[in-house]
Structure formats: C-alpha cells, structure tokens
C-alpha cells in the first residue's frame, strides 16, 4: 500500500555536519522595523524607512497601513509611506491574529484621530500575553477604553500629558505609550519602561518627528507635538538574528564574520557565547568574528529584560546546550510557556527536562536528524541550529513561523556552507 503524507506549510531540510565558514550581513531588525512603520500613522508627511527586512510580519504591517489608507511603496529593504490619506482608525478583524504586533496601531491611531478600534489579541504559543498595561496606560492618559465583541475601543476627547508607571516592563507597551505621547503636547513621564535597543531606535524616530524625549534609566520624559513630522530612518541591525547566527557558528565549530551588527546591543549574549566556548572578536563598531575554542561548556541562563539575556535567544541556546559537556540550567522569566522546542529537540536525542519555567539540560554527545515541527519563531530557529549539528537529516516543518521573523535565514546559512534546502509546501514524505 502506498502511504503518502502531505504538509501544507513549507519545510527546511537540513543535512547536519558542516562547519559554518564565511561572512554574512545581518538584516535590519524586525522588532525595530514594526514600531517605526506604525509611527508613520502619526504624521501627514512622507516617511522613508530603510533596511527593513523582507518578511511576513513586515508584509502584514504594510497591508495594515494600506488598509488604513496610507500609500505604501516597498522596494527591497526600503519602505516609503505616504500617510496623508489615512482616514480609518479601525484595524481589520484578522490582523491581530496574523500578527500580534498590530496592537502597535493603537497608540498612533488614538493620537492622530482621537479614537481607535483594534481587535483584542489572544494568547499565543509562548503564553497568554495580556495587554493590560497598554490599556491601563491609555486609560490613565484620559482615554475611554472598552473591550467588547473581541475588540478594544479607545477614544479620547482632549489629549493631555500624563505621568504613568508600568507595573511590569513591557516592550510593545512602552512603544505604544511613546507612540501615543508623540502626538500629545506637554510634558509626560513614563516610569519602569523597557529600554531594549528596539525601543531606543523608536525613540530616535520620534525625535525626528519632533518629540523631545529624554531617557534616564527606566524613566522617559517626553514632550510631544501637535504636528508630528515625516522622517527618514535606517533601522538598527537585528540583534536576535546576529545571536542566532553566532550560536549556529559556535555549535558547528565554525568561523564566521558577521557584518551589520552592533556589539553594544549584544552584551549578555556575547558573554554567554564566550562562556560556552565561543571566541568573539569585535571588529570595529559593526562587525564581529565568531569562532569556537572547541569546548562545549554548560551554562546557567536566566532570561530577563534588556540589558539581561533576551528571551528571544533562549531556544537557540537551549539547542546548543543539548550538546554541552555537563548539565545546564535555563530559566525563562519573561514568557510562561516558551519551551515548546524542547519536545522537538528531544525527538533528536536531546536530554532536557522542563519544570515550570526551568529547563535542565543534560548534555549528550550526539543528536540525530529527525522530523520536527516549528511552534513559534525562535523555536524554529533552534530546530534549524540543532539540524546543523545533528547526525543525518532533519526536516523542520511549518517554517511559516521562521519566515515571520528571519529574512532568508536559510540563504545566509547556505552562504556559510550549510547544507539546507527549502521544500515546497506540499511534500510527500513517505513512499510505498
Ligand atoms: N505583559 C503583561 N501585560 C502587558 C504586557 C506584557 O502581563 O500589558 C507580560 C507578557 O505577557 C510577558 C511580559 O510582560 O510575560 C513581557 O512582554 P512584552 O510586552 O515585553 O512583550 P511584547 O512587547 O509582546 C516584544 C517582542 C517579542 C519579545 C518580547 C520580550 C515585538 C514585536 N515583540 O513582545 O519578540 O520576545 O518583546 O523581549 O517587539 C520575537 O521576536 O520572537 C518576539 C516574540
């Protein structure tokens, strides 16, 4: 009997066992590009955003801006937005389902139009992810906030400055508040803010738009303007893509030069790379050479808000530590359930036990190729990394997640010598 298995999302076929070698340029940052693109809603003037990575989340953002009425031209890594004719303040129903970051439309829409209607995001594969802090901020800023029929309805009669302290540190929560306040005259104060490089990059843009912004530790003083201006901005390099390529290099005992990286954004990651056995050479302000000293030391990693160790690098390190000489411990403090990659890594022979927010990794000598399933963006990257170093062939299924956040990752890996191939959406796996 002939058995045929079809898969509907594309897959990556990775042949393990090659050392990565060569030089690649890291793309512009996804998580910096998205809030900067949403900032264009605030103005009536043209904006140009450069070094925007070509990926699904950017396409979703461009579609959303177009739906609202903006004229957007996207060529290569340049996105030009003419937001003059934005007339709508409601974002379409399925947009938040396709891309959680669509909640970043709340701040700028409310600021420009005095109202916004945005679908309420649910939980996702890495945890419940509430937006209570976003809504609490808008409410304290004087907006009426109502959640009904699965949507958030916001309206504000008179925009006024506000002093607000976040109960917890949130990246997009901080960005939403900053976006809103850029269109609010007078001096506002935000406390306990996120200070991730992506937030700082957005602040750079808001300054170009005419806001006066000062950052002191986790406090931001912001004085908005009644007429935010257009801007030209090149987004920062993607520190998570850089970190992912570094892990891939160290785990394969390769030697790679990464260009378009900002070593200052990678402090906690570089420390752990060196601790595990990587050799880091900073070559000026935007280039790093990574190699390996042949060791595979176990690590203790606790994720935290920037400048702590990024949760977005946890899965990739977990994959690498599967092969360490000894026992590692990884504690995830940011998201509730961000260990779905562990079950998949286990299929490849990794020995990892998860208890709540903690993973104990007993290093093994070898892992083996298997058919594994992507559950979220960074989990997908961890499976590709595992595939690079596994014996045999690994099929990473559902790389739709990977495409949401990495620009041509497999092409970059290929350039570095990896044997990796994208398979079309319908793959027949088993024969007769
Ligand atoms: N939280 C709340 N209430 C809120 C907001 C957040 O309880 O109102 C909680 C979250 O549930 C989470 C923690 O606070 O437990 C931190 O969440 P945060 O709001 O900082 O995350 P985010 O803004 O939704 C961004 C990135 C994520 C990245 C996190 C943490 C973007 C578009 N997304 O998400 O990126 O993991 O910050 O650094 O910037 C990724 O790129 O793979 C990714 C998930």
Coordinates of C-alpha atoms and ligand atoms in Angstrom, one line a residue:
X1 CA 0.0 0.0 0.0
X2 CA 1.3 3.4 -0.9
X3 CA 1.3 5.8 2.1
X4 CA 1.6 9.5 1.3
X5 CA 2.0 12.3 3.8
X6 CA 1.3 15.9 2.7
X7 CA 2.3 19.0 4.7
X8 CA 0.8 22.3 3.9
X9 CA 3.5 24.7 5.1
X10 CA 7.0 24.9 3.7
X11 CA 9.8 22.9 5.4
X12 CA 13.5 23.0 5.6
X13 CA 15.7 20.0 5.0
X14 CA 18.9 20.3 7.0
X15 CA 21.9 18.0 6.5
X16 CA 24.0 18.0 9.7
X17 CA 27.7 18.1 10.0
X18 CA 29.2 21.1 8.2
X19 CA 31.1 23.8 9.9
X20 CA 29.9 27.3 9.1
X21 CA 32.5 29.4 7.5
X22 CA 32.5 32.7 5.7
X23 CA 31.0 36.2 6.0
X24 CA 27.4 37.4 6.0
X25 CA 25.5 40.6 6.6
X26 CA 22.8 40.6 9.3
X27 CA 19.5 42.1 8.3
X28 CA 17.7 45.1 9.8
X29 CA 15.8 44.4 12.9
X30 CA 12.2 43.0 12.7
X31 CA 11.2 44.2 16.1
X32 CA 12.6 47.7 15.4
X33 CA 11.0 48.0 12.0
X34 CA 7.5 47.3 13.1
X35 CA 7.0 50.1 15.7
X36 CA 8.8 52.5 13.3
X37 CA 6.4 51.6 10.5
X38 CA 3.5 52.1 12.9
X39 CA 4.9 55.6 13.8
X40 CA 4.1 56.7 10.2
X41 CA 0.4 56.8 11.2
X42 CA 1.2 59.8 13.4
X43 CA 2.1 62.2 10.6
X44 CA 0.7 63.5 7.4
X45 CA 4.1 63.8 5.8
X46 CA 6.1 61.2 3.8
X47 CA 8.3 58.8 5.7
X48 CA 11.1 56.5 4.5
X49 CA 12.3 53.5 6.5
X50 CA 15.5 51.8 5.3
X51 CA 17.0 48.4 5.9
X52 CA 13.6 46.9 6.7
X53 CA 13.8 43.1 6.5
X54 CA 11.7 41.4 3.9
X55 CA 9.5 39.1 5.9
X56 CA 5.9 38.2 6.7
X57 CA 5.4 40.5 9.7
X58 CA 6.6 43.5 7.6
X59 CA 4.2 42.5 4.9
X60 CA 1.3 42.3 7.4
X61 CA 2.2 45.8 8.7
X62 CA 2.4 47.2 5.2
X63 CA -1.0 45.6 4.4
X64 CA -2.4 47.2 7.6
X65 CA -1.1 50.6 6.7
X66 CA -2.5 50.3 3.2
X67 CA -5.9 49.2 4.6
X68 CA -6.0 52.3 6.8
X69 CA -5.5 54.5 3.7
X70 CA -1.7 55.1 3.5
X71 CA 0.1 54.8 0.2
X72 CA 3.0 52.5 0.7
X73 CA 5.7 51.5 -1.7
X74 CA 8.0 48.7 -0.6
X75 CA 11.1 48.0 -2.7
X76 CA 13.8 45.7 -1.5
X77 CA 14.6 46.9 2.0
X78 CA 13.1 50.4 1.7
X79 CA 9.6 51.2 2.7
X80 CA 8.2 54.6 1.8
X81 CA 4.9 55.6 3.4
X82 CA 2.7 58.5 2.4
X83 CA 0.2 58.5 5.4
X84 CA -1.6 61.7 4.3
X85 CA -4.8 59.9 3.3
X86 CA -5.2 57.7 6.3
X87 CA -8.9 58.0 7.1
X88 CA -9.6 54.9 9.1
X89 CA -8.9 54.2 12.7
X90 CA -10.2 50.6 12.8
X91 CA -7.8 47.8 12.1
X92 CA -9.3 44.7 10.4
X93 CA -10.5 41.7 12.2
X94 CA -7.9 39.1 11.4
X95 CA -4.9 41.4 11.6
X96 CA -4.0 40.8 15.2
X97 CA -4.5 37.1 14.7
X98 CA -1.9 37.2 11.9
X99 CA 0.4 39.5 13.7
X100 CA 0.3 40.3 17.4
X101 CA 2.3 43.5 16.9
X102 CA -0.7 45.1 15.1
X103 CA -1.6 46.2 18.6
X104 CA 1.0 48.9 18.0
X105 CA -1.6 50.7 15.8
X106 CA -3.5 51.7 19.0
X107 CA -1.2 54.4 20.2
X108 CA -0.7 56.2 16.8
X109 CA -4.3 55.9 15.7
X110 CA -5.6 57.2 19.1
X111 CA -3.1 60.0 18.9
X112 CA -4.0 61.1 15.3
X113 CA -7.7 60.6 15.3
X114 CA -8.7 60.6 19.0
X115 CA -10.0 57.1 18.5
X116 CA -9.0 53.6 17.6
X117 CA -10.6 50.2 17.3
X118 CA -8.2 47.2 17.4
X119 CA -9.0 43.5 17.8
X120 CA -8.1 42.2 21.2
X121 CA -5.1 39.7 20.9
X122 CA -5.5 36.4 22.5
X123 CA -2.7 34.2 23.9
X124 CA -0.2 32.6 21.6
X125 CA 2.1 29.7 21.6
X126 CA 4.5 31.3 24.0
X127 CA 2.0 32.1 26.7
X128 CA -1.2 34.2 27.5
X129 CA 0.4 37.6 26.7
X130 CA -2.1 40.1 28.1
X131 CA -2.2 43.8 27.1
X132 CA -3.5 45.1 30.4
X133 CA -0.5 47.5 30.8
X134 CA -1.2 49.1 27.3
X135 CA -4.9 49.6 28.2
X136 CA -4.1 50.9 31.7
X137 CA -1.8 53.5 30.2
X138 CA -4.4 54.7 27.7
X139 CA -7.0 54.9 30.5
X140 CA -4.6 56.9 32.7
X141 CA -3.9 59.2 29.8
X142 CA -7.6 60.1 29.7
X143 CA -8.9 57.7 27.1
X144 CA -12.1 55.8 27.4
X145 CA -11.2 52.1 27.0
X146 CA -13.8 49.5 26.3
X147 CA -13.4 45.8 25.4
X148 CA -16.4 44.3 23.7
X149 CA -17.0 41.8 20.9
X150 CA -13.4 40.8 20.9
X151 CA -12.2 44.4 20.2
X152 CA -10.7 47.3 22.1
X153 CA -12.5 50.6 21.5
X154 CA -10.5 53.6 22.5
X155 CA -11.4 57.3 22.4
X156 CA -10.1 60.4 23.9
X157 CA -11.8 63.8 23.9
X158 CA -8.9 66.0 24.9
X159 CA -5.3 64.7 24.7
X160 CA -3.3 65.6 27.7
X161 CA 0.1 64.8 29.1
X162 CA 0.3 62.0 31.7
X163 CA 2.6 60.5 34.4
X164 CA 2.4 56.8 34.3
X165 CA 4.3 53.9 35.9
X166 CA 4.2 50.5 34.3
X167 CA 3.5 47.6 36.8
X168 CA 5.9 45.5 34.7
X169 CA 8.3 46.0 31.9
X170 CA 6.8 45.6 28.5
X171 CA 8.4 46.3 25.2
X172 CA 5.4 47.0 23.0
X173 CA 3.5 48.5 25.9
X174 CA 6.3 51.1 26.2
X175 CA 6.3 51.6 22.5
X176 CA 2.5 52.1 22.3
X177 CA 2.7 54.7 25.1
X178 CA 5.6 56.6 23.4
X179 CA 3.8 56.5 20.0
X180 CA 0.7 58.0 21.6
X181 CA 2.5 60.7 23.5
X182 CA 4.4 61.8 20.4
X183 CA 1.2 63.5 19.4
X184 CA 0.4 64.9 22.8
X185 CA 1.7 68.4 23.7
X186 CA 3.1 69.0 27.1
X187 CA 5.5 67.0 29.3
X188 CA 4.7 63.4 30.1
X189 CA 6.6 61.0 32.2
X190 CA 6.7 57.2 31.8
X191 CA 8.4 55.1 34.5
X192 CA 9.5 51.5 34.6
X193 CA 9.8 51.4 30.8
X194 CA 11.5 48.8 28.6
X195 CA 14.9 50.0 27.3
X196 CA 15.5 47.4 24.6
X197 CA 17.6 48.7 21.7
X198 CA 14.4 48.5 19.6
X199 CA 12.6 50.9 22.0
X200 CA 15.6 53.3 21.7
X201 CA 15.5 53.1 18.0
X202 CA 11.8 54.1 18.0
X203 CA 12.7 57.0 20.3
X204 CA 15.3 58.1 17.7
X205 CA 12.5 58.2 15.2
X206 CA 10.0 60.0 17.5
X207 CA 12.7 62.7 18.0
X208 CA 13.0 63.1 14.2
X209 CA 9.2 63.5 14.2
X210 CA 9.5 66.5 16.6
X211 CA 9.0 64.9 20.1
X212 CA 11.5 65.9 22.8
X213 CA 12.5 62.7 24.6
X214 CA 14.9 62.2 27.4
X215 CA 15.7 58.8 28.9
X216 CA 17.1 58.4 32.4
X217 CA 17.4 54.8 33.4
X218 CA 13.9 53.3 33.2
X219 CA 12.2 56.7 33.1
X220 CA 11.3 58.6 29.9
X221 CA 10.4 62.3 29.8
X222 CA 8.5 63.1 26.5
X223 CA 7.1 66.3 25.1
X224 CA 5.0 65.6 22.1
X225 CA 4.0 67.9 19.2
X226 CA 0.6 68.7 17.7
X227 CA 2.0 68.1 14.2
X228 CA 4.5 65.1 14.1
X229 CA 6.8 65.4 11.0
X230 CA 7.8 62.9 8.4
X231 CA 11.2 61.2 8.7
X232 CA 13.9 59.1 7.1
X233 CA 15.3 56.3 9.2
X234 CA 17.5 53.3 8.9
X235 CA 16.6 50.7 11.4
X236 CA 19.2 49.0 13.7
X237 CA 20.6 45.6 12.9
X238 CA 18.7 42.6 14.1
X239 CA 20.5 41.5 17.3
X240 CA 18.5 38.3 17.5
X241 CA 19.4 37.2 14.0
X242 CA 23.0 38.1 14.8
X243 CA 22.8 36.0 18.0
X244 CA 21.2 33.1 16.2
X245 CA 24.0 33.0 13.6
X246 CA 26.6 33.2 16.4
X247 CA 25.1 30.2 18.1
X248 CA 25.0 28.3 14.8
X249 CA 28.6 29.1 14.3
X250 CA 29.8 28.0 17.7
X251 CA 27.8 24.8 17.7
X252 CA 29.2 23.8 14.4
X253 CA 32.7 24.9 15.5
X254 CA 32.8 27.2 12.5
X255 CA 34.3 30.6 11.9
X256 CA 32.1 33.4 10.7
X257 CA 32.3 37.2 10.3
X258 CA 29.0 38.9 10.8
X259 CA 28.6 42.4 9.4
X260 CA 25.9 44.9 10.3
X261 CA 25.9 44.0 14.0
X262 CA 26.0 46.4 16.9
X263 CA 28.1 44.7 19.6
X264 CA 26.7 47.1 22.2
X265 CA 23.3 45.6 21.8
X266 CA 24.6 42.0 22.3
X267 CA 26.4 42.3 25.7
X268 CA 24.6 39.5 27.6
X269 CA 24.6 37.2 24.5
X270 CA 28.3 37.7 23.8
X271 CA 29.1 36.9 27.5
X272 CA 27.3 33.6 27.2
X273 CA 28.8 32.8 23.8
X274 CA 32.3 33.2 25.3
X275 CA 31.3 31.2 28.4
X276 CA 30.1 28.2 26.3
X277 CA 33.3 28.1 24.3
X278 CA 32.9 30.7 21.6
X279 CA 35.7 33.1 20.6
X280 CA 34.5 36.6 20.0
X281 CA 36.5 39.3 18.1
X282 CA 34.8 42.7 17.9
X283 CA 36.0 44.2 14.6
X284 CA 35.0 47.9 14.9
X285 CA 31.6 49.1 15.6
X286 CA 29.6 46.9 13.3
X287 CA 31.4 43.7 12.7
X288 CA 32.1 40.6 14.8
X289 CA 34.1 37.5 14.1
X290 CA 32.9 34.3 15.8
X291 CA 34.7 31.0 16.2
X292 CA 35.0 28.2 18.7
X293 CA 37.7 27.1 21.1
X294 CA 36.4 23.5 20.7
X295 CA 34.9 23.4 24.2
X296 CA 31.2 23.0 25.0
X297 CA 30.8 24.3 28.5
X298 CA 27.4 24.0 30.2
X299 CA 25.7 27.3 31.2
X300 CA 23.2 28.8 33.6
X301 CA 21.0 31.2 31.7
X302 CA 18.2 33.3 33.2
X303 CA 16.3 35.4 30.7
X304 CA 15.5 39.0 31.6
X305 CA 14.6 42.4 30.2
X306 CA 17.3 44.2 28.4
X307 CA 20.2 44.5 29.3
X308 CA 19.5 41.0 30.6
X309 CA 19.7 37.8 28.5
X310 CA 17.0 38.0 25.8
X311 CA 14.1 35.6 25.9
X312 CA 14.3 35.6 22.1
X313 CA 17.7 33.8 22.3
X314 CA 16.6 31.2 24.8
X315 CA 15.5 28.5 22.4
X316 CA 18.7 28.8 20.3
X317 CA 20.9 28.5 23.3
X318 CA 18.8 25.6 24.6
X319 CA 19.5 23.7 21.4
X320 CA 23.3 24.4 21.7
X321 CA 23.4 23.3 25.3
X322 CA 21.9 20.0 24.4
X323 CA 25.4 19.1 23.3
X324 CA 27.3 20.7 26.2
X325 CA 29.7 18.7 28.4
X326 CA 27.6 18.7 31.6
X327 CA 24.4 20.0 32.9
X328 CA 22.9 23.4 32.0
X329 CA 20.0 25.3 33.5
X330 CA 17.8 27.7 31.6
X331 CA 15.2 29.8 33.4
X332 CA 12.6 31.6 31.3
X333 CA 11.3 34.6 33.3
X334 CA 9.6 36.6 30.5
X335 CA 7.1 34.2 29.0
X336 CA 5.0 31.5 30.6
X337 CA 5.4 28.7 28.1
X338 CA 8.3 29.2 25.9
X339 CA 9.7 25.7 25.9
X340 CA 7.8 24.0 23.1
X341 CA 11.1 23.4 21.2
X342 CA 12.2 21.1 24.0
X343 CA 9.8 18.3 22.9
X344 CA 11.1 18.6 19.4
X345 CA 14.8 18.7 20.4
X346 CA 14.1 15.6 22.5
X347 CA 13.0 13.8 19.3
X348 CA 16.5 14.4 18.1
X349 CA 18.1 12.8 21.1
X350 CA 18.5 15.8 23.4
X351 CA 18.0 15.2 27.1
X352 CA 16.1 18.1 28.6
X353 CA 13.6 18.2 31.4
X354 CA 11.2 21.1 31.8
X355 CA 9.7 22.0 35.2
X356 CA 7.6 25.1 35.0
X357 CA 9.8 27.9 33.8
X358 CA 13.0 26.0 34.1
X359 CA 14.8 23.6 31.8
X360 CA 17.5 21.2 33.0
X361 CA 19.7 20.1 30.1
X362 CA 21.9 17.1 30.4
X363 CA 24.4 17.4 27.6
X364 CA 24.6 14.5 25.2
X365 CA 27.5 13.7 22.8
X366 CA 25.4 13.5 19.7
X367 CA 22.0 14.3 18.4
X368 CA 20.3 12.8 15.4
X369 CA 18.3 14.1 12.5
X370 CA 14.5 13.8 12.8
X371 CA 11.3 15.2 11.6
X372 CA 10.4 18.2 13.8
X373 CA 7.7 20.8 14.0
X374 CA 8.1 24.6 14.5
X375 CA 5.8 26.0 17.1
X376 CA 7.0 29.6 17.1
X377 CA 9.6 31.9 15.5
X378 CA 12.5 31.3 17.8
X379 CA 11.7 27.7 18.4
X380 CA 12.0 27.2 14.6
X381 CA 15.5 28.8 14.7
X382 CA 16.5 26.4 17.5
X383 CA 15.5 23.4 15.4
X384 CA 17.5 24.6 12.4
X385 CA 20.5 25.0 14.7
X386 CA 20.0 21.5 16.0
X387 CA 19.7 20.2 12.5
X388 CA 23.0 21.8 11.5
X389 CA 24.9 19.8 14.1
X390 CA 22.8 16.6 14.1
X391 CA 23.9 13.4 12.5
X392 CA 21.8 12.8 9.4
X393 CA 19.0 14.8 8.0
X394 CA 16.5 16.9 9.9
X395 CA 13.2 18.1 8.4
X396 CA 11.9 21.2 10.1
X397 CA 8.2 21.5 9.3
X398 CA 6.0 24.6 9.3
X399 CA 8.7 27.1 8.8
X400 CA 6.0 29.7 8.3
X401 CA 7.0 30.8 11.8
X402 CA 10.6 31.2 10.7
X403 CA 9.6 33.3 7.7
X404 CA 7.7 35.7 10.0
X405 CA 10.9 36.9 11.6
X406 CA 14.1 35.9 9.8
X407 CA 15.0 37.3 6.4
X408 CA 16.2 34.5 4.2
X409 CA 17.9 32.6 7.0
X410 CA 18.5 29.5 5.0
X411 CA 20.2 31.5 2.2
X412 CA 22.6 33.1 4.8
X413 CA 23.3 29.6 6.3
X414 CA 23.8 28.3 2.8
X415 CA 26.3 31.0 2.0
X416 CA 28.2 29.9 5.1
X417 CA 28.4 26.3 3.8
X418 CA 25.3 24.8 5.4
X419 CA 23.5 22.1 3.5
X420 CA 20.0 23.3 3.8
X421 CA 17.1 23.3 1.4
X422 CA 13.6 24.7 1.4
X423 CA 11.0 22.3 0.4
X424 CA 7.7 23.4 -1.2
X425 CA 4.5 23.5 0.8
X426 CA 3.3 20.1 -0.2
X427 CA 5.9 17.5 0.5
X428 CA 5.5 13.8 0.0
X429 CA 7.5 12.2 2.8
X430 CA 6.7 8.5 2.7
X431 CA 6.7 6.3 -0.3
X432 CA 5.4 2.8 -0.7
Ligands
LIG1 N1 2.8 41.6 29.8 C1 1.7 41.7 30.6 N2 0.8 42.8 30.4 C2 1.0 43.6 29.4 C3 2.2 43.5 28.5 C4 3.0 42.4 28.8 O1 1.5 40.9 31.5 O2 0.2 44.5 29.2 C5 3.7 40.5 30.1 C6 3.8 39.5 28.9 O3 2.8 38.5 29.0 C7 5.2 38.9 29.1 C8 6.0 40.1 29.6 O4 5.0 41.0 30.1 O5 5.1 37.9 30.1 C9 6.8 40.8 28.6 O6 6.1 41.0 27.4 P1 6.3 42.3 26.4 O7 5.1 43.1 26.4 O8 7.6 42.9 26.8 O9 6.5 41.5 25.1 P2 6.0 42.1 23.7 O10 6.1 43.5 23.7 O11 4.6 41.5 23.4 C10 8.2 42.0 22.4 C11 8.8 41.4 21.2 C12 9.0 39.9 21.4 C13 9.9 39.7 22.6 C14 9.4 40.5 23.8 C15 10.3 40.4 25.0 C16 8.0 42.7 19.4 C17 7.0 42.9 18.2 N3 7.9 41.6 20.1 O12 7.0 41.4 22.7 O13 9.5 39.3 20.3 O14 10.0 38.3 22.9 O15 9.1 41.8 23.5 O16 11.5 40.9 24.7 O17 8.8 43.6 19.7 C18 10.0 37.5 18.8 O18 10.6 38.4 18.0 O19 10.2 36.3 18.6 C19 9.2 38.0 19.9 C20 8.3 37.2 20.5

